[in-house]
mmCIF file of C-alpha atoms in Angstrom:
data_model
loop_
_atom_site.group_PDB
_atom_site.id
_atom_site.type_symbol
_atom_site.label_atom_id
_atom_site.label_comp_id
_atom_site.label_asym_id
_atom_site.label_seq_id
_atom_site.Cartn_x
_atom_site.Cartn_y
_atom_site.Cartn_z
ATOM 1 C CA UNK A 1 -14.957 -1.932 36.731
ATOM 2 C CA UNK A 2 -12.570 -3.211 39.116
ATOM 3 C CA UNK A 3 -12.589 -1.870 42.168
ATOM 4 C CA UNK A 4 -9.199 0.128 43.545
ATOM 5 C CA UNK A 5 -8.529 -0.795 47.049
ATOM 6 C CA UNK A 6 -7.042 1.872 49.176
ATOM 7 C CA UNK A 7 -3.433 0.943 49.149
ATOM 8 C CA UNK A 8 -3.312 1.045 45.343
ATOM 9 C CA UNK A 9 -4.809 4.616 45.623
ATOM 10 C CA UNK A 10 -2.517 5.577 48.524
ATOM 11 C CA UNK A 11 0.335 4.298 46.009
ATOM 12 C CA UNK A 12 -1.040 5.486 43.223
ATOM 13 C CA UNK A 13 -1.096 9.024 44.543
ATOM 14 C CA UNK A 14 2.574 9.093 45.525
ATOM 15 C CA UNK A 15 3.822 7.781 42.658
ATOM 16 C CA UNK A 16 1.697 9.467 40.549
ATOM 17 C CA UNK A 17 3.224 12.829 41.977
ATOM 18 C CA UNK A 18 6.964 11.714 41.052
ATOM 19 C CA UNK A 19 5.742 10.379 37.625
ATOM 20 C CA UNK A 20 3.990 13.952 36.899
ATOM 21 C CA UNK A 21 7.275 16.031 38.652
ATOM 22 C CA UNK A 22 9.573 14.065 36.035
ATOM 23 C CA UNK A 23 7.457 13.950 33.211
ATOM 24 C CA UNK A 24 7.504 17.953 33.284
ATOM 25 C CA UNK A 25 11.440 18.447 34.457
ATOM 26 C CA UNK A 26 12.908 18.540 31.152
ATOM 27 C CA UNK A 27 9.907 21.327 29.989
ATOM 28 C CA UNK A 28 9.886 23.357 33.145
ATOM 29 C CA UNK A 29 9.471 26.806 32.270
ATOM 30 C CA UNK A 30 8.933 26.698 28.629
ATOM 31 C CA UNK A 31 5.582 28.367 27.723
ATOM 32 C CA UNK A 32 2.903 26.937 26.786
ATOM 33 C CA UNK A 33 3.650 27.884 22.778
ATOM 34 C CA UNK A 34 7.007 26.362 22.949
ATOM 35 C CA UNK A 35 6.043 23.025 24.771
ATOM 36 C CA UNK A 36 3.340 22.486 22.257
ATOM 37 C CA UNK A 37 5.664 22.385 19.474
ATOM 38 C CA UNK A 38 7.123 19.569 20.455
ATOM 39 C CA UNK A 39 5.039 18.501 23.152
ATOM 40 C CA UNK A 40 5.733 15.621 25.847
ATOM 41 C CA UNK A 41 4.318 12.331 25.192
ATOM 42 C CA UNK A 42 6.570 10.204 27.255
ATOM 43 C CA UNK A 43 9.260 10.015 30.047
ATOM 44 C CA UNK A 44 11.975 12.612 28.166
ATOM 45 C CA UNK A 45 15.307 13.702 29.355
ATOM 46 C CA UNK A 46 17.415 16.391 29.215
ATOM 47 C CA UNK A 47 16.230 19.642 28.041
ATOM 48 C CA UNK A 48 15.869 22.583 31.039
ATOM 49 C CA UNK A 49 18.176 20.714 33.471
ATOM 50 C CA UNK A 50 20.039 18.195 31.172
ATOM 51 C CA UNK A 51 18.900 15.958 33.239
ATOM 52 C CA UNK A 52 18.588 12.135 31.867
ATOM 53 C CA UNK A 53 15.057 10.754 31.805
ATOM 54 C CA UNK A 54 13.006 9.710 35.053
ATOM 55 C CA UNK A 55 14.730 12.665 37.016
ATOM 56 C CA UNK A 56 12.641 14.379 39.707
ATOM 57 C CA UNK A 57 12.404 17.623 41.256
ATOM 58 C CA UNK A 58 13.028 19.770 44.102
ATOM 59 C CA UNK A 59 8.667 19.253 43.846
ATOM 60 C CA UNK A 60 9.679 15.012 44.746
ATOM 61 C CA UNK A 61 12.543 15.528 47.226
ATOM 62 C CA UNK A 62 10.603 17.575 49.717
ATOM 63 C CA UNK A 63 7.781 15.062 49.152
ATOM 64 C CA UNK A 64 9.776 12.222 49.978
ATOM 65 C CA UNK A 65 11.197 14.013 52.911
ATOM 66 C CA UNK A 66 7.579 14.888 54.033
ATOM 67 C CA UNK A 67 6.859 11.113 53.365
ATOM 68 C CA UNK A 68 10.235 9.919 56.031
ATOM 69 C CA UNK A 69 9.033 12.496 58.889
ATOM 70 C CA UNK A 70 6.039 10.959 58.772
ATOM 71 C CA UNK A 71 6.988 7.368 59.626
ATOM 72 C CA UNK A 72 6.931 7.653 63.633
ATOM 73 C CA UNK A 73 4.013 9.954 63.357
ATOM 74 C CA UNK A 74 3.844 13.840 62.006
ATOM 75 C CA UNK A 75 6.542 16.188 63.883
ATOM 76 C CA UNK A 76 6.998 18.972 62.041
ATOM 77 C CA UNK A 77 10.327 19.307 63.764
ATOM 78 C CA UNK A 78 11.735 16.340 62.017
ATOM 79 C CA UNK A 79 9.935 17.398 58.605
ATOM 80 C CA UNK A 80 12.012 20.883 59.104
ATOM 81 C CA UNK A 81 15.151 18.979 59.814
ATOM 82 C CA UNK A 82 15.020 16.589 56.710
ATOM 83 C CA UNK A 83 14.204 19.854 54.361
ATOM 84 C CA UNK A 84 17.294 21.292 55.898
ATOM 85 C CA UNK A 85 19.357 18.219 55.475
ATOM 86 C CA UNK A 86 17.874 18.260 51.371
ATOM 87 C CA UNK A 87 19.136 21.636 50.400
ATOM 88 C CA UNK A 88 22.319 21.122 52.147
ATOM 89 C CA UNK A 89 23.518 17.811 51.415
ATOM 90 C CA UNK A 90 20.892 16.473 48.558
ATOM 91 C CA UNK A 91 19.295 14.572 50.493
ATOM 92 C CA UNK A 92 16.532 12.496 48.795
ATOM 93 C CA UNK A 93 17.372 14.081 45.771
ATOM 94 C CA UNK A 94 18.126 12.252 42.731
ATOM 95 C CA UNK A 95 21.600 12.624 41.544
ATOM 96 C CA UNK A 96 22.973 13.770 44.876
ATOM 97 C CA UNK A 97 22.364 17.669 44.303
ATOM 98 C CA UNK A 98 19.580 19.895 45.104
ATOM 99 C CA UNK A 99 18.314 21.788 42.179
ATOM 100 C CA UNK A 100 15.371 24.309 41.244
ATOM 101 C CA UNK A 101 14.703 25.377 44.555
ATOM 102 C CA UNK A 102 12.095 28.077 45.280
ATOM 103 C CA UNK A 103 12.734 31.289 46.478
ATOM 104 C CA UNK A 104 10.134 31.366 49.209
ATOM 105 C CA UNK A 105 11.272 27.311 50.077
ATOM 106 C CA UNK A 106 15.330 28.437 50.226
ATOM 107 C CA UNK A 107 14.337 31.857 52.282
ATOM 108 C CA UNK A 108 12.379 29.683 54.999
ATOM 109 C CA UNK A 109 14.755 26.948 55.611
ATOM 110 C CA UNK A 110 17.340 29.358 55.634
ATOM 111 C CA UNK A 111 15.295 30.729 58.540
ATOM 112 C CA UNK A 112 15.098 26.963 60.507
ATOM 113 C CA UNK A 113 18.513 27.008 59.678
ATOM 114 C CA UNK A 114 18.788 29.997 62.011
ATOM 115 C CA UNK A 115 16.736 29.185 65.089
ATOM 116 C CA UNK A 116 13.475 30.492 64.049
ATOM 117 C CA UNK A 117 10.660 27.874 65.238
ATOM 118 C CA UNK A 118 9.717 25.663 62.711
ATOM 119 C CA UNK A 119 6.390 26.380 61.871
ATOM 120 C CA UNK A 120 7.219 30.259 62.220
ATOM 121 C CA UNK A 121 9.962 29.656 59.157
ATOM 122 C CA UNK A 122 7.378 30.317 56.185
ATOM 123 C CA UNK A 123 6.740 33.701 54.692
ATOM 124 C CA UNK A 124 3.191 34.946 54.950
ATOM 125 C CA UNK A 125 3.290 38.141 52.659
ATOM 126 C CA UNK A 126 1.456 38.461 49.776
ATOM 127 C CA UNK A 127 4.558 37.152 47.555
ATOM 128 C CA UNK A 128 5.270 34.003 49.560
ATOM 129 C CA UNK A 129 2.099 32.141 47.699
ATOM 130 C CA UNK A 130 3.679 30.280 45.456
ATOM 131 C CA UNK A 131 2.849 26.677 45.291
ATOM 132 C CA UNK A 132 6.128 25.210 47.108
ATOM 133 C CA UNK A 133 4.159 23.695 49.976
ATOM 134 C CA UNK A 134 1.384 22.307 47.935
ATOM 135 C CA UNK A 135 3.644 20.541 45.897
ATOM 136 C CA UNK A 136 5.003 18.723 48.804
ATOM 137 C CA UNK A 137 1.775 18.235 51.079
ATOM 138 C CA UNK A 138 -0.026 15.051 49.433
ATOM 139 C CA UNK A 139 1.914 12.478 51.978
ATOM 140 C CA UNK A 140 0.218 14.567 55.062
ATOM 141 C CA UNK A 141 -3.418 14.464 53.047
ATOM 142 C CA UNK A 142 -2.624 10.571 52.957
ATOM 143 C CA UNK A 143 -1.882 10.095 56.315
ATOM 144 C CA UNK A 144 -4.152 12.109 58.055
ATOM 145 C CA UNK A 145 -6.932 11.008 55.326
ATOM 146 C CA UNK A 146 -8.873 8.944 58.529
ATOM 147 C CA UNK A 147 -9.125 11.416 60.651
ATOM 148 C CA UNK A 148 -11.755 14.544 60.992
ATOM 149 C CA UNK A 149 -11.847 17.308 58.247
ATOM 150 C CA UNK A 150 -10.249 19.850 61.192
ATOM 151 C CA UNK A 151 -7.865 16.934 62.473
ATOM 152 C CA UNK A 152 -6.789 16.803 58.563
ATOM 153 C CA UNK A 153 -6.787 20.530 57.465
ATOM 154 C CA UNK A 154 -4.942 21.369 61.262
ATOM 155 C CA UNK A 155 -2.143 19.015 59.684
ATOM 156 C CA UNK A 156 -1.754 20.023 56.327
ATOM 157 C CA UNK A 157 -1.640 24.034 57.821
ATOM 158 C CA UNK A 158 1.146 23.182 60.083
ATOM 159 C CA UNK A 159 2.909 21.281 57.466
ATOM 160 C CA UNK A 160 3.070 24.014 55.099
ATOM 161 C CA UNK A 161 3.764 26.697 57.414
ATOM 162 C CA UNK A 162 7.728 25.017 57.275
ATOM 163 C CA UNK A 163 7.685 27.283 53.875
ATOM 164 C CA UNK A 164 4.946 29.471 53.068
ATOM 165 C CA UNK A 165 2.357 29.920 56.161
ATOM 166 C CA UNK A 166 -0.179 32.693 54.099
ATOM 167 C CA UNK A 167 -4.079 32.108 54.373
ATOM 168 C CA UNK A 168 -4.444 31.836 50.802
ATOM 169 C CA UNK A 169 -1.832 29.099 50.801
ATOM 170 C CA UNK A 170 -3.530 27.251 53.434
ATOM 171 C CA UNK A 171 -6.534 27.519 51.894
ATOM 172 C CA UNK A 172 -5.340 25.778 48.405
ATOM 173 C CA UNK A 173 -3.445 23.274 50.751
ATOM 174 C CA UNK A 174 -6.605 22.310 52.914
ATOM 175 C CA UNK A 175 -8.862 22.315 49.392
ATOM 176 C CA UNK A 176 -6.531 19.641 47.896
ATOM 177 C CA UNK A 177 -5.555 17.566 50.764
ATOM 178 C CA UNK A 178 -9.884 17.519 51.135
ATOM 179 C CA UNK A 179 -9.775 16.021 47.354
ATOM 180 C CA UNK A 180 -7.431 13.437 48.783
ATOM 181 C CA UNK A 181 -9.691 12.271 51.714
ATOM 182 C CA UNK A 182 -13.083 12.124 49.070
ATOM 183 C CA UNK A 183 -10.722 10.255 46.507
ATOM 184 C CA UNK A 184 -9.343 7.982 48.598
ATOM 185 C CA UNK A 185 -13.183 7.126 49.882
ATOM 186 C CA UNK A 186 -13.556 5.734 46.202
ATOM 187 C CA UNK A 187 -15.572 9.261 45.451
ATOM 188 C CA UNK A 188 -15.831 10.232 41.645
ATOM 189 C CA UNK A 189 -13.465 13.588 40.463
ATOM 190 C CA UNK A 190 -16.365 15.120 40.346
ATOM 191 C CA UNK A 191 -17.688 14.431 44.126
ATOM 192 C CA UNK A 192 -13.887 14.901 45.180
ATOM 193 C CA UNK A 193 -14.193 18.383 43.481
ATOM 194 C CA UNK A 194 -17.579 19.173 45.452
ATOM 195 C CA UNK A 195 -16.815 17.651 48.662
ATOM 196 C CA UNK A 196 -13.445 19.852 48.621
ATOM 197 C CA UNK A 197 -15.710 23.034 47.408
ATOM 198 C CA UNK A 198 -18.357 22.264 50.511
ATOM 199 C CA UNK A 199 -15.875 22.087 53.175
ATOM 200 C CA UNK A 200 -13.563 24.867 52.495
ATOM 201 C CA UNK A 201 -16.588 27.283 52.447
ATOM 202 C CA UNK A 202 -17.621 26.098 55.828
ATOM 203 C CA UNK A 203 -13.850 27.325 57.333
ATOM 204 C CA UNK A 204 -13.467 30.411 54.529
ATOM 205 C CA UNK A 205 -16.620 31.562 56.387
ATOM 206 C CA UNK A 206 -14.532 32.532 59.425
ATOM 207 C CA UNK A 207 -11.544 34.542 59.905
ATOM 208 C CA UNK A 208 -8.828 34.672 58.761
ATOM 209 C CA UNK A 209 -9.562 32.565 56.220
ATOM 210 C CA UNK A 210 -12.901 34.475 54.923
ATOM 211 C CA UNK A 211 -10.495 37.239 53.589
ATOM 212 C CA UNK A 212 -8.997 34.970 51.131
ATOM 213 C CA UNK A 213 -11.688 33.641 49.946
ATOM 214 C CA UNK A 214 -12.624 36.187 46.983
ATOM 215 C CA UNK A 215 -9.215 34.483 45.667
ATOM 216 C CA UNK A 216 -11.129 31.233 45.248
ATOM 217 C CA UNK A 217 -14.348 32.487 43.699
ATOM 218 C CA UNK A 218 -13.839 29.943 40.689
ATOM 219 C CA UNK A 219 -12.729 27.238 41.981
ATOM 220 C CA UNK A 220 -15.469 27.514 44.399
ATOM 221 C CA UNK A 221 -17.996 28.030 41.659
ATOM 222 C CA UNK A 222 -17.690 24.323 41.123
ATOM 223 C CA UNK A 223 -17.352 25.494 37.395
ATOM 224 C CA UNK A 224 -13.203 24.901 37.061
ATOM 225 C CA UNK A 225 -14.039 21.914 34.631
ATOM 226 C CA UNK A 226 -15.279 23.992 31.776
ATOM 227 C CA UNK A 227 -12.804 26.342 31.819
ATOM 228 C CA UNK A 228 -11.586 26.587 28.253
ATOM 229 C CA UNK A 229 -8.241 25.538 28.382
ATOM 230 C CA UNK A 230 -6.747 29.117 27.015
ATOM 231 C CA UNK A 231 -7.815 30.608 30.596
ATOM 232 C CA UNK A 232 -5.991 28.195 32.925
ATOM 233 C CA UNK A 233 -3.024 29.293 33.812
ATOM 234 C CA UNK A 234 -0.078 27.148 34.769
ATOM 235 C CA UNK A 235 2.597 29.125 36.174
ATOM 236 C CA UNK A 236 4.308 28.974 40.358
ATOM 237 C CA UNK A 237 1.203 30.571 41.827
ATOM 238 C CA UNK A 238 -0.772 28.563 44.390
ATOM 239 C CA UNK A 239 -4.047 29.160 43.350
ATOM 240 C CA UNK A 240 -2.919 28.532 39.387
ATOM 241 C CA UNK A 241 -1.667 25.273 39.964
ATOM 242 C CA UNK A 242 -4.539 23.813 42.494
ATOM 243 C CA UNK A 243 -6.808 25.287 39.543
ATOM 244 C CA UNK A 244 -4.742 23.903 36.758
ATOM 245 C CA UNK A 245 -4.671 20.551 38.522
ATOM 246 C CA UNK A 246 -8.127 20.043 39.256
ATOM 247 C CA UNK A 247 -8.821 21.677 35.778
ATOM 248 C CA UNK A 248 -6.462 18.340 34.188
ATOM 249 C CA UNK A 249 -8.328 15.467 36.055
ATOM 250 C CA UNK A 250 -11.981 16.437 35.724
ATOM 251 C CA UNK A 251 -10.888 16.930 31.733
ATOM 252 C CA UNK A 252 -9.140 13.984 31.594
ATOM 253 C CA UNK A 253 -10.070 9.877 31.221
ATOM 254 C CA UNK A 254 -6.966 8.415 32.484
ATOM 255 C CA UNK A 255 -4.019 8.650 34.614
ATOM 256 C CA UNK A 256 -1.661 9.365 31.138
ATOM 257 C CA UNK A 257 -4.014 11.455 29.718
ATOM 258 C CA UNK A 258 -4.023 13.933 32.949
ATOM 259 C CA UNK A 259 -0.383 14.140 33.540
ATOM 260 C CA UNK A 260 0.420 14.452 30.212
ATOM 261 C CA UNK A 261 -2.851 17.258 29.647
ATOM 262 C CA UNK A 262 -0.452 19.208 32.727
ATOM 263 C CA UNK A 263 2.646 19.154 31.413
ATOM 264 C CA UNK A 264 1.834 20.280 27.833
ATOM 265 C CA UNK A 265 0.587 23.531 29.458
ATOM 266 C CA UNK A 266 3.905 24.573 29.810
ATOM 267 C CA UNK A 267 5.957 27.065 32.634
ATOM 268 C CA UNK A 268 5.491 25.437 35.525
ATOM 269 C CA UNK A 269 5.352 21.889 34.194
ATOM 270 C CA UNK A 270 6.907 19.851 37.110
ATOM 271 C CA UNK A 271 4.544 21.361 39.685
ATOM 272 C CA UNK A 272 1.612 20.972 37.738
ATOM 273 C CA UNK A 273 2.278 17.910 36.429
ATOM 274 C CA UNK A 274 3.221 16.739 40.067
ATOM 275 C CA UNK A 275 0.284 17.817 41.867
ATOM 276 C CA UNK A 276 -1.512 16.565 39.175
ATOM 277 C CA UNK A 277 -0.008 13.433 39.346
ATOM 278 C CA UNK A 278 -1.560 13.135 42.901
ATOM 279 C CA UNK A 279 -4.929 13.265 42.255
ATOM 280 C CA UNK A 280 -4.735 11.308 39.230
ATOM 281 C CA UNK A 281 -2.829 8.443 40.394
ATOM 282 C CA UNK A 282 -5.037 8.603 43.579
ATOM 283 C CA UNK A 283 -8.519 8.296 41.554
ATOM 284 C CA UNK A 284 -7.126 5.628 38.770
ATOM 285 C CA UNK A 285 -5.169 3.467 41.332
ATOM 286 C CA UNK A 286 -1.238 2.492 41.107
ATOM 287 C CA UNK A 287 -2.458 -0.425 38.168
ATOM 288 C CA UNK A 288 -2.938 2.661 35.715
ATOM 289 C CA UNK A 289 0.418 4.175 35.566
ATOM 290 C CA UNK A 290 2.201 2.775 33.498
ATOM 291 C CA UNK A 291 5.042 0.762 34.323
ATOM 292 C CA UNK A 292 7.537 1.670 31.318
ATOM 293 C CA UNK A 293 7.272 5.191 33.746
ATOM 294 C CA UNK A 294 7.964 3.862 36.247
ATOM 295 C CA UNK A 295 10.528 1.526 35.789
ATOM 296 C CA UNK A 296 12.284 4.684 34.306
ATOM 297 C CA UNK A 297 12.526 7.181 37.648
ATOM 298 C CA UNK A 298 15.944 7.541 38.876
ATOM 299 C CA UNK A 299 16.155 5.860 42.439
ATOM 300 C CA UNK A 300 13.077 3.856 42.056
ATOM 301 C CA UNK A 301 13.907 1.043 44.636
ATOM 302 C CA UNK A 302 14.909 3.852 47.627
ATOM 303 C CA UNK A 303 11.624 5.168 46.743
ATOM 304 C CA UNK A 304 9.537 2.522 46.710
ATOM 305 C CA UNK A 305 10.953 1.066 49.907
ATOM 306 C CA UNK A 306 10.195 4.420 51.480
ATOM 307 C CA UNK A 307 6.463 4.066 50.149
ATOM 308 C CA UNK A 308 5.942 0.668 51.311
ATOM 309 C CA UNK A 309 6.947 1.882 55.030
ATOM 310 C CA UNK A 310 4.594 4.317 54.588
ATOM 311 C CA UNK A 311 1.461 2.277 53.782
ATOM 312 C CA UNK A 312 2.881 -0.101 56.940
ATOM 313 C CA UNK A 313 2.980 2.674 59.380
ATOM 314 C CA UNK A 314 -1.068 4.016 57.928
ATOM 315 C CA UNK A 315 -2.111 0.473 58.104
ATOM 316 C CA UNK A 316 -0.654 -0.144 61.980
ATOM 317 C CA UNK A 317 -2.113 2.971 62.842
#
């Protein structure tokens, strides 16, 4: 087997999250049932949004805005100031209009928008743990992939405090962005999965995080893998998505097989197939997606100019 260097995993993540957001755009919120009766097999378009084909989400705009702040280091402030300028001009958006946003994501820049301090702007009740922030967080996972697992996980918490700042959300941000640092070591799924399972029990032992952790019991059980497929769930809920996600690679022998495994579970179907998209495009390397995909998403050049900067300012240091 070839092996993947690290910029064709770095790429292959961040693409692979846009490819998986616009494979499941035109199914978002069909169930399960409907999408498998004419399930996705390709780059469609149209359907929920009648959108044309290669269209992202709200899941790829806040991404790519996560991916910009990031380019003279991470400052939240600027992150909070780009999400502000997406839902009220469209920025990084594809057609020039913000779509599909999130209730807890709208409420907490409306917040920013206010004067509240940035990484005070998130909800933290028990309904503010849906998976807006995990959607968005792989570009922080990536750049902070070098440094020390509380370096990294310190990150990724601030980051998604912007929009949802609960423990459990944390949690399922810090347990994927871990996947991200073991993958992009060259780690199998399955290593990814336990190095992610090892290290989030060491900081779910302490509060506040150790009263969230009954929520992750199966995850944690290092089991997710052989859940049959009828019990993984795939709607906005942080801990169904991580679950579903993980659940798609380690049950999966390609890049197009997991994306397309996530979207064809239906409901949330950009989410999962984005976050999906992540990890897959992270273990196979950039090579595996295929380019008839990519050559297909709206905006590709803007995108991958803004990728390449990326790598530049990781490589630099």
């Amino acid at each position: 087997m070839t092996e993947i260097s690290r910029q064709s995993r770095i790429l292959g993540g961040l693409w692979g999250a846009v490819i998986g957001d616009a494979l499941g755009v035109p199914v978002e919120f069909k169930s399960r049932e409907e999408v498998r009766r004419n399930p996705i097999n390709g780059m469609r378009g149209y359907g929920t949004f009648d959108l044309p084909p290669g269209s992202w989400s709200d899941d790829s705009s806040l991404l790519l805005c996560t991916v910009e702040s990031l380019l003279d280091g991470f400052d939240t402030e600027k992150m909070g100031r780009l999400f502000v300028r997406w839902l009220n001009e469209g920025y990084w958006t594809p057609w020039g209009t913000t779509f599909d946003v999130g209730n807890s994501t709208h409420s907490s820049i409306r917040r920013m928008m206010k004067g509240i301090p940035l990484e005070e702007a998130g909800g933290r009740g028990e309904n503010d743990n849906g998976n807006g922030s995990l959607m968005r967080i792989i570009p922080v996972g990536i750049f902070f992939a070098n440094h020390s697992v509380q370096e990294l996980l310190i990150a990724v918490h601030r980051a998604s405090t912007l929009t949802h700042r609960h423990h459990r959300t944390l949690i399922a941000c810090g347990f994927y962005c871990l996947m991200i640092h073991s993958l992009l070591e060259g780690n199998s799924k399955e290593e990814a999965y336990k190095y992610a399972i090892n290290q989030s029990k060491i900081y779910c032992a302490k509060l506040p995080y150790a009263e969230e952790a009954s929520h992750f019991e199966r995850l944690f059980s290092g089991l997710i893998g052989s859940v049959p497929e009828k019990a993984v769930k795939s709607g906005g809920y942080v801990i169904h998505t991580l679950e579903a996600s993980i659940w798609c690679l380690l049950n999966s022998n390609s890049f197009q097989e997991a994306v397309l495994k996530a979207v064809n579970l239906g409901e949330d179907t950009d989410t999962t197939g984005c976050v999906t998209g992540g990890l897959a495009g992270l273990y196979y390397g950039l090579k595996a997606i295929s380019q008839e995909w990519l050559d297909v998403i709206v905006r590709k050049e803007d995108i991958s100019k803004l990728f390449e900067r990326l790598i530049s300012k990781i490589e630099k240091g």
